[in-house]
Coordinates of C-alpha atoms in Angstrom, one line a residue:
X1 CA 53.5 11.5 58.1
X2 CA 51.9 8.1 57.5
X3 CA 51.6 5.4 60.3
X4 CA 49.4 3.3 59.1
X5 CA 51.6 0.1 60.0
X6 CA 52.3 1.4 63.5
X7 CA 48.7 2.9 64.1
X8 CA 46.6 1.4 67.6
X9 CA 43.5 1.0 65.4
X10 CA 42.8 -0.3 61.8
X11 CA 42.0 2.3 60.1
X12 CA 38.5 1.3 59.0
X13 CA 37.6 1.1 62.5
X14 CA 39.2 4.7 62.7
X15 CA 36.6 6.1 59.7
X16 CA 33.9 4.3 61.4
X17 CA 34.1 6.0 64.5
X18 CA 35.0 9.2 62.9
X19 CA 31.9 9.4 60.3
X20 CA 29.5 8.4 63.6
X21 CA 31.3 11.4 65.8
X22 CA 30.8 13.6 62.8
X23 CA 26.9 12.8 62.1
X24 CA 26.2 13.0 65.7
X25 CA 27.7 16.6 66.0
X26 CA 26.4 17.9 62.8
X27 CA 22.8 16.2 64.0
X28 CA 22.9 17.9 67.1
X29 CA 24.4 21.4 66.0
X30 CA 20.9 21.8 63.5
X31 CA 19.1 20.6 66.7
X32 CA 19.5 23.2 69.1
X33 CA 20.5 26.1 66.1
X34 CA 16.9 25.4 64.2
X35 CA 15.0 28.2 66.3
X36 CA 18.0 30.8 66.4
X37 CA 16.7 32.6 63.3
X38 CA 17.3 35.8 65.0
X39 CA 21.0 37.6 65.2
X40 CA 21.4 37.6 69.0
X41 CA 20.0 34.1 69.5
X42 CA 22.1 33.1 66.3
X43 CA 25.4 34.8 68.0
X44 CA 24.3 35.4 71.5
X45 CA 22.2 32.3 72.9
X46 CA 19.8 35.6 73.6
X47 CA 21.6 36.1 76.7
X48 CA 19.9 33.7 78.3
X49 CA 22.7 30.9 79.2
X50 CA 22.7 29.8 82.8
X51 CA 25.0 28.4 84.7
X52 CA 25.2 25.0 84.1
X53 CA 25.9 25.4 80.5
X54 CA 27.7 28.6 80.9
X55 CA 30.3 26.7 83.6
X56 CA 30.2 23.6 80.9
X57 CA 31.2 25.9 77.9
X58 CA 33.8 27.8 79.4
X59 CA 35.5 24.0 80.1
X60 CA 34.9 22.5 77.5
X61 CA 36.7 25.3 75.4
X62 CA 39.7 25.4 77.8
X63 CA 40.1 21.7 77.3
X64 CA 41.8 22.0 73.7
X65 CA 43.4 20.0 71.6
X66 CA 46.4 21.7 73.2
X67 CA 45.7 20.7 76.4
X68 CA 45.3 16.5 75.8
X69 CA 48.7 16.8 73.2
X70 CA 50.6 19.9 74.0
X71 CA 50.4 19.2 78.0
X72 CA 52.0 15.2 77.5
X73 CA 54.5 16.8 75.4
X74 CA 55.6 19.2 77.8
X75 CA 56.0 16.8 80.6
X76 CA 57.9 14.8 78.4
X77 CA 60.4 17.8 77.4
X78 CA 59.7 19.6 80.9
X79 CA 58.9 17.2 83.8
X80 CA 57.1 18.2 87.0
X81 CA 57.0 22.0 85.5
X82 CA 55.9 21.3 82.2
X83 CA 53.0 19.5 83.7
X84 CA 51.9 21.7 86.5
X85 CA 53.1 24.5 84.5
X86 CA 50.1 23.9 81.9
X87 CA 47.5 23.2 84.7
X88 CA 48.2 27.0 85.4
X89 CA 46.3 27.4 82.6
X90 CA 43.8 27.6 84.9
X91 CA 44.8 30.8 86.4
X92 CA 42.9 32.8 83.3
X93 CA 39.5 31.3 84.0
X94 CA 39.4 32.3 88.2
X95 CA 41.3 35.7 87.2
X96 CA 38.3 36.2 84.7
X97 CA 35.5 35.4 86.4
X98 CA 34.8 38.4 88.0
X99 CA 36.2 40.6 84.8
X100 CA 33.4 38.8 83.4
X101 CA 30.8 40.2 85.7
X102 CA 32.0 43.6 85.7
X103 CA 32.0 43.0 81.7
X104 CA 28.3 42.2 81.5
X105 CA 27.2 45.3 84.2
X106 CA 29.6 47.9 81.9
X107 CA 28.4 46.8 78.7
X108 CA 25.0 44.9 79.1
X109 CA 24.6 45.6 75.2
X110 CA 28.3 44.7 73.6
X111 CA 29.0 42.1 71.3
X112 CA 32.4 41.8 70.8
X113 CA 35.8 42.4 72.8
X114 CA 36.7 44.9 69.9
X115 CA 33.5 47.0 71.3
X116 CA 35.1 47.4 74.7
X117 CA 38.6 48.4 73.2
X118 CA 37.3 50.5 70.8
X119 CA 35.0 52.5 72.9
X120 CA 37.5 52.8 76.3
X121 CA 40.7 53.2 74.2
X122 CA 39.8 54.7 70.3
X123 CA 40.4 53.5 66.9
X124 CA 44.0 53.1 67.2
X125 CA 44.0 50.9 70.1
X126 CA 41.2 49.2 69.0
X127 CA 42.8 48.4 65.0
X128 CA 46.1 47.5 66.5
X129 CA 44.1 44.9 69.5
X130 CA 42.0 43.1 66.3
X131 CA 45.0 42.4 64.7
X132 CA 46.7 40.7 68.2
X133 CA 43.2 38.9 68.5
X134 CA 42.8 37.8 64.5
X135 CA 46.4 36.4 64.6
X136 CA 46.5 34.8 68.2
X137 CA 42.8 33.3 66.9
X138 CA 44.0 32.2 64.0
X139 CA 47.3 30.5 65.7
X140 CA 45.2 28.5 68.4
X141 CA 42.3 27.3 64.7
X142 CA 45.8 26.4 63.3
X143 CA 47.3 24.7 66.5
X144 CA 44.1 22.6 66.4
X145 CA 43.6 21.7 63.7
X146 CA 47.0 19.9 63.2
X147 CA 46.3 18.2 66.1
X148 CA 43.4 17.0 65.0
X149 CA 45.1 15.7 62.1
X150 CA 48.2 14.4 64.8
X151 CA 46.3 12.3 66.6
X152 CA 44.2 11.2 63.8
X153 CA 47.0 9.9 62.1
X154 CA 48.9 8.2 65.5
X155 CA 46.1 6.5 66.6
X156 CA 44.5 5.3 63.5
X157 CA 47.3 5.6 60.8
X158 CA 44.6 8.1 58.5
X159 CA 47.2 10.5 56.7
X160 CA 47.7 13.9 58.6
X161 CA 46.0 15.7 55.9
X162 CA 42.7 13.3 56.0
X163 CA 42.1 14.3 59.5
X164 CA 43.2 17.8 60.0
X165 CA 40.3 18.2 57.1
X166 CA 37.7 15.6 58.8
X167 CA 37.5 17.5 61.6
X168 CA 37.8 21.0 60.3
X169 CA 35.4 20.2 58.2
X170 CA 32.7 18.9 60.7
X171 CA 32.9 22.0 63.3
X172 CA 32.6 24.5 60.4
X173 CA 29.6 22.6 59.4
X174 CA 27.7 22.4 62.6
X175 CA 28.7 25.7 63.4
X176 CA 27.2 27.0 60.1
X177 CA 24.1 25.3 61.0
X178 CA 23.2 25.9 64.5
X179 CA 25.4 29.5 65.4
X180 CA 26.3 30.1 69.7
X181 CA 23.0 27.3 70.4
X182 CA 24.8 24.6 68.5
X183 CA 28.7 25.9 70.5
X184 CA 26.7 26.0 73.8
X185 CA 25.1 22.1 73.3
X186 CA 27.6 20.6 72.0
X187 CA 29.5 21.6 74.6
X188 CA 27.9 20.6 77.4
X189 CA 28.3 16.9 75.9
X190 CA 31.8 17.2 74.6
X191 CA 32.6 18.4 78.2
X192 CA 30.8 14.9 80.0
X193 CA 32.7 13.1 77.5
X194 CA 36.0 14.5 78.3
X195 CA 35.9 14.6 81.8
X196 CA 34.8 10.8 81.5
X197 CA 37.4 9.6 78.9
X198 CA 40.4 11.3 81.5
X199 CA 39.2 9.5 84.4
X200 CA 39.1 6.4 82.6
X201 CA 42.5 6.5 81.0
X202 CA 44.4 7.7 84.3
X203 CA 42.8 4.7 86.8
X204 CA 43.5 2.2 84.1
X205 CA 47.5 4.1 83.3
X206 CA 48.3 3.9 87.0
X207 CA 46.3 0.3 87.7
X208 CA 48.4 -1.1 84.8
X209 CA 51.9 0.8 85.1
X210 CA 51.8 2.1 88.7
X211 CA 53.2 5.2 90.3
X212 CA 56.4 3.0 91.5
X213 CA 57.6 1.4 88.5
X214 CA 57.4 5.1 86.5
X215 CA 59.3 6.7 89.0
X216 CA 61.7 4.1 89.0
X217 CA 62.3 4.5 85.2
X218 CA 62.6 8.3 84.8
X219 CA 64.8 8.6 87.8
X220 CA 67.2 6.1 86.0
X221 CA 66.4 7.2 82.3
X222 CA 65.3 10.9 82.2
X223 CA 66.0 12.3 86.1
X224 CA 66.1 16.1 84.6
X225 CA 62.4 15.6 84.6
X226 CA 62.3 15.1 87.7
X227 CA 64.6 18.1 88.4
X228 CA 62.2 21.4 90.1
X229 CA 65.2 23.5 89.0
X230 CA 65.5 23.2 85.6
X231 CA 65.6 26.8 83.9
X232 CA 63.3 26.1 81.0
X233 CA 60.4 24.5 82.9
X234 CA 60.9 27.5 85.8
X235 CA 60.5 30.0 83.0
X236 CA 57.7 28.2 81.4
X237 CA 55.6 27.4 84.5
X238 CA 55.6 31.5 84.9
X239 CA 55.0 31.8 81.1
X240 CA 52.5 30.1 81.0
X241 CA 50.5 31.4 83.5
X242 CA 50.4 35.0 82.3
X243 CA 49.9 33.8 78.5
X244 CA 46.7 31.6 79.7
X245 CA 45.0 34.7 81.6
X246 CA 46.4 36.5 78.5
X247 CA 44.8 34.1 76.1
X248 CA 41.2 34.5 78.7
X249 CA 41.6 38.4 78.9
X250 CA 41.6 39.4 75.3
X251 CA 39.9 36.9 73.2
X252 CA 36.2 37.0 72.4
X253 CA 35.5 33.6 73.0
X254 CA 35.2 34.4 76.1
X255 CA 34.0 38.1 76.0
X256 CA 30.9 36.5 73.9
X257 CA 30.5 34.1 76.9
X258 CA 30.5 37.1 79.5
X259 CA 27.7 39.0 77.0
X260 CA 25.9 35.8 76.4
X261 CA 25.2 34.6 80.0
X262 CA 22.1 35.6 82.3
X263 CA 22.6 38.6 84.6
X264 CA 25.0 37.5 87.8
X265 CA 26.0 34.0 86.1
X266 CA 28.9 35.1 84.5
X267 CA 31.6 34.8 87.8
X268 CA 30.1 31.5 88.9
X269 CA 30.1 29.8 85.6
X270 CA 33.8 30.7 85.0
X271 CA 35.2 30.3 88.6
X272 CA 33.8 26.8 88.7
X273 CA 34.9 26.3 85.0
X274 CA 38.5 27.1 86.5
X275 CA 38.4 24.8 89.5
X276 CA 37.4 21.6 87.0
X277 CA 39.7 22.6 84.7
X278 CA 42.9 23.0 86.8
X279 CA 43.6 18.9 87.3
X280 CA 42.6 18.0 83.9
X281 CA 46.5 19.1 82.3
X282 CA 48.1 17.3 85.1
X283 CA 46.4 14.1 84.0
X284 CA 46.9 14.5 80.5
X285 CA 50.3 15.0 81.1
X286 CA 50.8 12.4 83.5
X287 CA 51.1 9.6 81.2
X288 CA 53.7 10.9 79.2
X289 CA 56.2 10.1 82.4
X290 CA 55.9 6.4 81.9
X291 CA 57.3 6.5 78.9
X292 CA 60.8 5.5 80.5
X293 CA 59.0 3.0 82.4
X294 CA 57.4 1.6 79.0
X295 CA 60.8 2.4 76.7
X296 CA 58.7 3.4 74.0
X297 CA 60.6 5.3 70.8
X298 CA 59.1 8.5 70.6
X299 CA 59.6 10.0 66.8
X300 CA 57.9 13.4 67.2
X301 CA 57.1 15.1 70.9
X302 CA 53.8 16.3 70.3
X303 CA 52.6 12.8 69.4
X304 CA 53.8 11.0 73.0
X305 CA 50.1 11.6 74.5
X306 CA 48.2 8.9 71.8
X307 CA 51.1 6.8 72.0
X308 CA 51.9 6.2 75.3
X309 CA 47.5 5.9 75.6
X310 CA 47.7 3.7 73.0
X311 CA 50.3 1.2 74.6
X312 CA 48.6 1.3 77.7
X313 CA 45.1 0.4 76.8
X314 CA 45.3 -1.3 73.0
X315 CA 42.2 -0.7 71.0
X316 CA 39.8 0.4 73.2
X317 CA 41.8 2.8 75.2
X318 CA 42.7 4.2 71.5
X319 CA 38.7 4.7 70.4
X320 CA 38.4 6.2 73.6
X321 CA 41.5 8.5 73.7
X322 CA 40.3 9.4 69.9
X323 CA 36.3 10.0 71.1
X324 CA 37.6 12.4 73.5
X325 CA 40.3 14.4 72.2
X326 CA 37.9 14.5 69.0
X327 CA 35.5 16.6 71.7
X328 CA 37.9 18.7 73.0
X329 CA 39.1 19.4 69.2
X330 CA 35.6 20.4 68.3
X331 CA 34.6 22.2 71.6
X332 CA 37.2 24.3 71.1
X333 CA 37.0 24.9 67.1
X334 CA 33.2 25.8 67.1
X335 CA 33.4 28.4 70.0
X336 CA 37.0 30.1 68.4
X337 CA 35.1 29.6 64.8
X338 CA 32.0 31.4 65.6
X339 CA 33.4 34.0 68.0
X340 CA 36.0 35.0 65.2
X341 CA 33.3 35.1 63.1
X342 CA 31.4 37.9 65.2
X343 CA 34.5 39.9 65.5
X344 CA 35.1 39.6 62.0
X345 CA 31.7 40.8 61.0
X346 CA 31.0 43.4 63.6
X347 CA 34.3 45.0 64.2
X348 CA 35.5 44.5 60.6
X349 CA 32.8 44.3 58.0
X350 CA 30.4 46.5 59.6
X351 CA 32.6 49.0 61.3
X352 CA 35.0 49.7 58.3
X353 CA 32.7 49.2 55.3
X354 CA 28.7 48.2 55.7
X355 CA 28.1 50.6 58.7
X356 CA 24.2 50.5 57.2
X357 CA 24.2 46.7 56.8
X358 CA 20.8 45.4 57.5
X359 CA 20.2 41.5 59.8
X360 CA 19.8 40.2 56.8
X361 CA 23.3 41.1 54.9
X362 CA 25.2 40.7 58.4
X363 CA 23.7 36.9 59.0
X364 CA 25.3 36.6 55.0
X365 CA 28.5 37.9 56.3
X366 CA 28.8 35.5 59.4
X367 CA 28.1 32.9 57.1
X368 CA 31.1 33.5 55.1
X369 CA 33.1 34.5 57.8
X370 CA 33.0 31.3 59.0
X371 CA 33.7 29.2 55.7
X372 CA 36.3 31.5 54.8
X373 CA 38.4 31.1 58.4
X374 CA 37.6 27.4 58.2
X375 CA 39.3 27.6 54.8
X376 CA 42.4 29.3 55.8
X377 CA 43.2 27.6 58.2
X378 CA 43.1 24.6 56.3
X379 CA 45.8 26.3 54.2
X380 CA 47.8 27.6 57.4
X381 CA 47.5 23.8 58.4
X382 CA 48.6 21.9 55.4
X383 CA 52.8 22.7 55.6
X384 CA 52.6 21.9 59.6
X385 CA 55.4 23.8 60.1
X386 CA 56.3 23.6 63.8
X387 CA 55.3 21.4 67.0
X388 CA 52.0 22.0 68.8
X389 CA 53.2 24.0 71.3
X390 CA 55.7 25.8 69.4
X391 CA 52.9 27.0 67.0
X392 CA 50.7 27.8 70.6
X393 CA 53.2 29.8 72.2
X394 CA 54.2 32.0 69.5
X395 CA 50.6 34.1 70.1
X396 CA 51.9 34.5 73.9
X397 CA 54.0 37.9 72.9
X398 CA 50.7 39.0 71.8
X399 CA 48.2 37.7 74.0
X400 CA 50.4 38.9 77.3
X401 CA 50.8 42.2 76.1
X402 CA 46.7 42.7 76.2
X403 CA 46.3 41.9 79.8
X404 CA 47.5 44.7 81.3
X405 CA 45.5 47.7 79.4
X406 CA 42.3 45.1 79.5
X407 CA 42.3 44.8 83.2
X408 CA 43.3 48.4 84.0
X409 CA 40.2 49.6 81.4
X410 CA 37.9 47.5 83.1
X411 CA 38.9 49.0 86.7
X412 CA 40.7 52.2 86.6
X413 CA 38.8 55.5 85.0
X414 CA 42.3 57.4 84.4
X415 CA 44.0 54.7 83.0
X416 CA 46.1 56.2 79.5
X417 CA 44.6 55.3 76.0
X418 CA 47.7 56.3 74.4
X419 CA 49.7 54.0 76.9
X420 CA 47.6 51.5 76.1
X421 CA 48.3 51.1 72.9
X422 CA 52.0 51.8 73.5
X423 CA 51.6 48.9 76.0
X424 CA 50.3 46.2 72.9
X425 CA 52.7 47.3 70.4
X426 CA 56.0 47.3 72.3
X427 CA 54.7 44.1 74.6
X428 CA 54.2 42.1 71.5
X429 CA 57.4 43.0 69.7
X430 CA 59.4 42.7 73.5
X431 CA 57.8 39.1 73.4
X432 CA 58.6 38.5 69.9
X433 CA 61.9 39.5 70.3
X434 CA 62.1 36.9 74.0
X435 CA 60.7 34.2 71.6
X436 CA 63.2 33.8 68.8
X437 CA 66.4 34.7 70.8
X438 CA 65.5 32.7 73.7
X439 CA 62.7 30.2 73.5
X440 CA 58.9 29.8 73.2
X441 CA 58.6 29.7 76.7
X442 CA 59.6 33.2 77.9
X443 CA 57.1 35.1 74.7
X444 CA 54.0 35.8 77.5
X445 CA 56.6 36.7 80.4
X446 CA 58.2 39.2 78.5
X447 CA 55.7 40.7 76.8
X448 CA 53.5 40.9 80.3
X449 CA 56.2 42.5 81.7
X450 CA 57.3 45.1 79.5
X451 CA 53.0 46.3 78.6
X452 CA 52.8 46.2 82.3
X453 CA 55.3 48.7 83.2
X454 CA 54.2 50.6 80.0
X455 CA 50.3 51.0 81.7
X456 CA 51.3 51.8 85.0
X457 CA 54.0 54.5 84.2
X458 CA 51.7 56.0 81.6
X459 CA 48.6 55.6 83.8
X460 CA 50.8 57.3 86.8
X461 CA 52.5 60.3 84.9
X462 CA 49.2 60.9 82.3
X463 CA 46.2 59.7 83.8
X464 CA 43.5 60.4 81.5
X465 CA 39.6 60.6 83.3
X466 CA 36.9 58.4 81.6
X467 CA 33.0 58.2 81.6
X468 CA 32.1 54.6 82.5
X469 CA 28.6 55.7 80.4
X470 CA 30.5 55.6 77.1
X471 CA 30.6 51.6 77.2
X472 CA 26.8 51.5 76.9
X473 CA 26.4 51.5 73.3
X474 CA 23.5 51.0 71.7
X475 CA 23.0 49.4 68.3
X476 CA 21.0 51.4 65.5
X477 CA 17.6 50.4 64.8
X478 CA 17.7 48.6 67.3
X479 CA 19.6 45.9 65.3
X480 CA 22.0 43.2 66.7
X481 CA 24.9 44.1 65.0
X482 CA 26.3 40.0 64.8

């Protein structure tokens, strides 16, 4: 969709500050990356991040792209719910901080979050948990990368396609350059940026529209939003929940965090992460409640967040709404970009075919790995074929289904392997099933739910004893496998 002739900014203002964002990313990604020559400092920071990085990575990639467009839009479909209901979000981040210490004391050598399945669970489990991971990975690159290209085009009238690319694009090539350094940095900056931008844009929302006069307006326009009974936003406040410590359980962008910080920093940097994190939803989706009070004509839901920001504050609340969603876009595309990449390369190239693969060929591979996901999801972007968080909340089947036979590997010895994977499969289809019959919002509960009872009954009538000793696995040669 064009908007040029209803865009906040001109749009050669929008290229200018869109070509300095970009140079000043891909400037600092070769910064910090031009000593990681090594694999494990390429991949791994060398396992040395403390906890003032480690607490600002772990936000910084929690604040998506989903979370400053997808949380308005909720609150504008959901109310109260859809807005606290995101901030829940949260939840994933405490509930894994101290999986994340147990994590780093089980395995002090793994790389990926394939590692763990594989070595607890067996081949089966652990093919059947890469494709989950791949597809819910691939669904959050493609979820933000059309918002990229959203907001983009709302704020600055720059076609949908332009900016979906620009900022593909730009993480890809800092990523390239600097590996996990370049992720950790920039994120540490994207996150100041972010947390400043929000503060900003909620004094000057309430100073200038004020809590009365929004109130006001949605109790006589839109007073379901106001409504802590409605269904929907019931369901979704528990959905979401279980699909964000879903989304933190399985996914190794987070498991390469746990490997990559120092020794005892891993539940402190996440915990903390967790506690800044949990108000930032709320505001983003604060503003999208005066749109009664501002009667502004919403033509697409996921696009209310820029807009309503954009009425509010004119061009300069627009440049700064655009520099921080443009952070939380990249801090979240660079970490999912190069963790994918490792679980790419470790658990699929050099597991299934180069089992022999020397540092050199496997720094080759991640190279690739990382142009090639950068290119499909430019493909998987292009047709933008549902709504932000339709498009987020069709990986919560999968996601939800993981938590269960994660958490119960990480704490019980007899916990089933053949459960387990009985547990993924059925939970994801269960979810799948919830999803199109019912709504996006009841994917994650359902397919919790069902992987749950599939654990615990299999875990209870089967129990199967397991030698903690079997997750330290060494690397031959004493090569970082990527």
């Amino acid at each position: 969709m064009n908007s040029v002739h209803s865009a906040i900014l001109d749009p050669r203002l929008g290229w200018i500050t869109l070509a300095m964002l970009s140079i000043v990313w891909v400037w600092l990604g070769w910064f910090w990356g031009r000593n990681a020559k090594a694999l494990d400092e390429y991949v791994l920071a060398g396992r040395r991040v403390g906890l003032a990085l480690g607490t600002a990575t772990a936000m910084a990639t929690w604040v998506t792209s989903n979370t400053t467009m997808a949380a308005p839009q909720l609150a504008f479909q959901m109310g109260i719910w859809g807005m606290l209901g995101y901030s829940l979000g949260a939840v994933g981040l405490l509930m894994f901080a101290p999986l994340a210490q147990r994590i780093r004391k089980l395995m002090p050598n793994g790389y990926t979050s394939g590692d763990f399945i594989r070595l607890r669970y067996g081949k089966g489990a652990w093919r059947l948990f890469l494709a989950i991971s791949l597809c819910y990975g691939l669904g959050w690159l493609v979820s933000m990368g059309m918002a990229g290209g959203i907001l983009i085009n709302a704020l600055t009238g720059i076609p949908y396609h332009y900016g979906m690319t620009i900022i593909l694009s730009i993480c890809v090539s800092y990523t390239l350059l600097g590996g996990f350094r370049a992720v950790i940095g920039t994120d540490f900056i994207q996150s100041l940026l972010i947390l400043s931008g929000l503060v900003v844009i909620a004094w000057l929302a309430i100073d200038k529209v004020g809590f009365d006069r929004i109130h006001a307006a949605v109790v006589e326009k839109r007073p379901q939003l106001l409504n802590l009974l409605m269904p929907a936003a019931l369901m979704f406040l528990f959905n979401n929940l279980l699909f964000g410590v879903g989304e933190v359980f399985h996914s190794n962008v987070w498991w390469s965090r746990a490997f990559s910080f120092r020794e005892g920093i891993g539940f402190k940097a996440y915990f903390t992460a967790g506690i800044l994190w949990m108000p930032i939803p709320v505001v983003a989706g604060f503003i999208a409640l005066a749109v009664p009070a501002l009667d502004l004509n919403i033509p697409a839901a996921d696009m209310v967040g820029p807009m309503v920001a954009g009425e509010l504050l004119g061009v300069t609340g627009a440049v700064l709404v655009l520099v921080m969603v443009f952070s939380a876009l990249s801090s979240s595309l660079d970490s999912l970009l190069a963790a994918t990449s490792i679980l790419v390369v470790e658990d699929l190239y050099r597991r299934h075919w180069r089992p022999h693969a020397t540092a050199s060929q496997l720094r080759k591979a991640t190279v690739i790995a990382i142009i090639g996901l950068g290119i499909l999801t430019w493909l998987l972007c292009v047709p933008r074929l549902a709504t932000l968080a339709e498009l987020l909340y069709f990986t919560g089947a999968f996601v939800a289904s993981t938590i269960w036979p994660i958490a119960a590997g990480l704490y019980w010895r007899r916990t089933n392997p053949t459960g387990a994977v009985v547990a993924m499969g059925l939970g994801s289809m269960a979810g799948l099933a919830g999803y199109f019959a019912i709504g996006f919002y009841v994917a994650a509960l359902i397919g919790a739910f069902v992987s749950m009872v599939i654990v615990l009954l299999s875990t209870w009538l089967w129990p199967r004893d397991f030698n903690w000793d079997n997750l330290h696995e060494s690397h031959p040669q004493g090569e970082s496998p990527c």
